[in-house]
Each structure stands twice: as C-alpha cells, then as structure tokens.
Amino acid sequence: MERDKLVNYIISTARNTAYNFHRGKGREISWEEQERLVDSAPLPEERVMAQEDLLALIRAWPGLDDKTQYLLIAKYILKKSGKEIAEDLKMSPDNVRMALVRARRKARAAMAQRV
C-alpha cells in the first residue's frame, strides 16, 4: 500500500479494534463513558501523526547545529527551566525563550526539507 493509504488503514483498524475490544468484554458502554474514554486518550490518528513528526525530526536532527540540538534536548527531554538553560549557555534568562523559538523554527524548517 502507499504510505498515505497505509496510515489511514492503521487509523481505521485501531479505532475499530478498540470498539470491538469494549464490545467483547460483555458489557455495554454508555455514550457518556465512550465520550469520556475518547476524550481522555489521544486519537489513533493523533498518535500516528505524532510518530510521523518524530520520524521527520529524527531524519532532520543531524542537520541541526549544536546549539539548536542542545536547546531542544534541554527543554523537552531534560525538562530544564529557562533559568537552567540560561546558566548552561551563559546567556540572559530573558533570551532563552526567543532562543527556543528559533530552535523550534529551525527544526520545523529542517523537517519540512526532509519530507
């Protein structure tokens, strides 16, 4: 299958499997309970899209400069605060927010080029 068709197939299959699983438990689920379950969990298509974004970032990662990589790792993986990042990079804490904005823009641009 083509990639787009395969992604849509996976989304439909995941959704239908979840419905069948709940039906197979031998109990009825109210509409309210279904809504609560659906609202609390990411939709299958959202998970697939997040995985696609992650793959694009993995492909683009080697093309990013060291500072951009450090900023993204520090913020999103190490969960460092702006103050901690500023100390590590010896910059003003006021400049960290804009540095992160630039790093995210560079990463998005690199991801778009790799597609």
PDB file of C-alpha atoms in Angstrom, residues 19-100:
ATOM      1  CA  TYR A  19     -14.604  -0.612  19.768  1.00  0.00           C
ATOM      2  CA  ASN A  20     -14.568  -4.398  19.315  1.00  0.00           C
ATOM      3  CA  PHE A  21     -12.489  -4.831  22.461  1.00  0.00           C
ATOM      4  CA  HIS A  22     -15.026  -2.943  24.556  1.00  0.00           C
ATOM      5  CA  ARG A  23     -17.935  -4.802  22.977  1.00  0.00           C
ATOM      6  CA  GLY A  24     -16.201  -8.147  23.584  1.00  0.00           C
ATOM      7  CA  LYS A  25     -15.989  -7.551  27.321  1.00  0.00           C
ATOM      8  CA  GLY A  26     -19.661  -8.422  27.542  1.00  0.00           C
ATOM      9  CA  ARG A  27     -20.789  -5.135  28.942  1.00  0.00           C
ATOM     10  CA  GLU A  28     -22.463  -2.195  27.378  1.00  0.00           C
ATOM     11  CA  ILE A  29     -20.688   1.122  27.474  1.00  0.00           C
ATOM     12  CA  SER A  30     -22.819   4.204  27.737  1.00  0.00           C
ATOM     13  CA  TRP A  31     -22.346   7.062  25.303  1.00  0.00           C
ATOM     14  CA  GLU A  32     -21.123   9.201  28.189  1.00  0.00           C
ATOM     15  CA  GLU A  33     -18.481   6.630  29.106  1.00  0.00           C
ATOM     16  CA  GLN A  34     -17.408   6.330  25.461  1.00  0.00           C
ATOM     17  CA  GLU A  35     -17.082  10.109  25.250  1.00  0.00           C
ATOM     18  CA  ARG A  36     -15.006  10.159  28.438  1.00  0.00           C
ATOM     19  CA  LEU A  37     -12.713   7.389  27.164  1.00  0.00           C
ATOM     20  CA  VAL A  38     -12.301   9.051  23.790  1.00  0.00           C
ATOM     21  CA  ASP A  39     -11.684  12.496  25.294  1.00  0.00           C
ATOM     22  CA  SER A  40      -9.048  11.254  27.751  1.00  0.00           C
ATOM     23  CA  ALA A  41      -6.938   9.293  25.260  1.00  0.00           C
ATOM     24  CA  PRO A  42      -5.182  10.589  22.169  1.00  0.00           C
ATOM     25  CA  LEU A  43      -6.955   9.682  18.977  1.00  0.00           C
ATOM     26  CA  PRO A  44      -5.261   6.989  16.897  1.00  0.00           C
ATOM     27  CA  GLU A  45      -4.679   9.429  14.066  1.00  0.00           C
ATOM     28  CA  GLU A  46      -3.054  11.861  16.522  1.00  0.00           C
ATOM     29  CA  ARG A  47      -0.661   9.136  17.640  1.00  0.00           C
ATOM     30  CA  VAL A  48       0.190   8.251  14.042  1.00  0.00           C
ATOM     31  CA  MET A  49       0.745  11.912  13.192  1.00  0.00           C
ATOM     32  CA  ALA A  50       2.979  12.341  16.263  1.00  0.00           C
ATOM     33  CA  GLN A  51       5.012   9.313  15.184  1.00  0.00           C
ATOM     34  CA  GLU A  52       5.348  10.747  11.678  1.00  0.00           C
ATOM     35  CA  ASP A  53       6.553  14.049  13.166  1.00  0.00           C
ATOM     36  CA  LEU A  54       9.040  12.192  15.337  1.00  0.00           C
ATOM     37  CA  LEU A  55      10.407  10.307  12.333  1.00  0.00           C
ATOM     38  CA  ALA A  56      10.769  13.561  10.420  1.00  0.00           C
ATOM     39  CA  LEU A  57      12.643  15.096  13.367  1.00  0.00           C
ATOM     40  CA  ILE A  58      14.937  12.067  13.594  1.00  0.00           C
ATOM     41  CA  ARG A  59      15.788  12.445   9.904  1.00  0.00           C
ATOM     42  CA  ALA A  60      16.399  16.185  10.258  1.00  0.00           C
ATOM     43  CA  TRP A  61      18.316  16.033  13.563  1.00  0.00           C
ATOM     44  CA  PRO A  62      21.852  15.573  12.145  1.00  0.00           C
ATOM     45  CA  GLY A  63      21.423  18.730  10.063  1.00  0.00           C
ATOM     46  CA  LEU A  64      20.744  20.940  13.099  1.00  0.00           C
ATOM     47  CA  ASP A  65      23.545  22.911  14.728  1.00  0.00           C
ATOM     48  CA  ASP A  66      24.796  22.017  18.228  1.00  0.00           C
ATOM     49  CA  LYS A  67      23.097  24.937  19.992  1.00  0.00           C
ATOM     50  CA  THR A  68      19.720  24.110  18.456  1.00  0.00           C
ATOM     51  CA  GLN A  69      20.092  20.462  19.421  1.00  0.00           C
ATOM     52  CA  TYR A  70      21.100  21.396  22.972  1.00  0.00           C
ATOM     53  CA  LEU A  71      18.172  23.796  23.390  1.00  0.00           C
ATOM     54  CA  LEU A  72      15.633  21.201  22.239  1.00  0.00           C
ATOM     55  CA  ILE A  73      17.153  18.431  24.367  1.00  0.00           C
ATOM     56  CA  ALA A  74      17.399  20.634  27.452  1.00  0.00           C
ATOM     57  CA  LYS A  75      13.825  21.877  27.187  1.00  0.00           C
ATOM     58  CA  TYR A  76      11.901  18.808  26.032  1.00  0.00           C
ATOM     59  CA  ILE A  77      13.949  15.818  27.168  1.00  0.00           C
ATOM     60  CA  LEU A  78      15.822  17.030  30.242  1.00  0.00           C
ATOM     61  CA  LYS A  79      12.898  19.329  31.211  1.00  0.00           C
ATOM     62  CA  LYS A  80      15.250  22.118  32.274  1.00  0.00           C
ATOM     63  CA  SER A  81      13.854  25.506  33.190  1.00  0.00           C
ATOM     64  CA  GLY A  82      14.684  28.641  31.249  1.00  0.00           C
ATOM     65  CA  LYS A  83      16.964  29.740  34.070  1.00  0.00           C
ATOM     66  CA  GLU A  84      18.938  26.475  33.978  1.00  0.00           C
ATOM     67  CA  ILE A  85      19.311  26.662  30.209  1.00  0.00           C
ATOM     68  CA  ALA A  86      20.475  30.272  30.507  1.00  0.00           C
ATOM     69  CA  GLU A  87      23.131  29.246  33.036  1.00  0.00           C
ATOM     70  CA  ASP A  88      24.333  26.408  30.797  1.00  0.00           C
ATOM     71  CA  LEU A  89      24.594  28.651  27.741  1.00  0.00           C
ATOM     72  CA  LYS A  90      25.827  31.681  29.699  1.00  0.00           C
ATOM     73  CA  MET A  91      23.075  33.891  28.381  1.00  0.00           C
ATOM     74  CA  SER A  92      20.423  36.101  29.887  1.00  0.00           C
ATOM     75  CA  PRO A  93      17.318  34.188  31.079  1.00  0.00           C
ATOM     76  CA  ASP A  94      15.241  36.711  29.121  1.00  0.00           C
ATOM     77  CA  ASN A  95      16.844  35.496  25.866  1.00  0.00           C
ATOM     78  CA  VAL A  96      16.150  31.798  26.392  1.00  0.00           C
ATOM     79  CA  ARG A  97      12.512  31.974  25.289  1.00  0.00           C
ATOM     80  CA  MET A  98      13.443  33.537  21.956  1.00  0.00           C
ATOM     81  CA  ALA A  99      16.346  31.093  21.516  1.00  0.00           C
ATOM     82  CA  LEU A 100      13.863  28.231  21.964  1.00  0.00           C
TER      83      LEU A 100
END
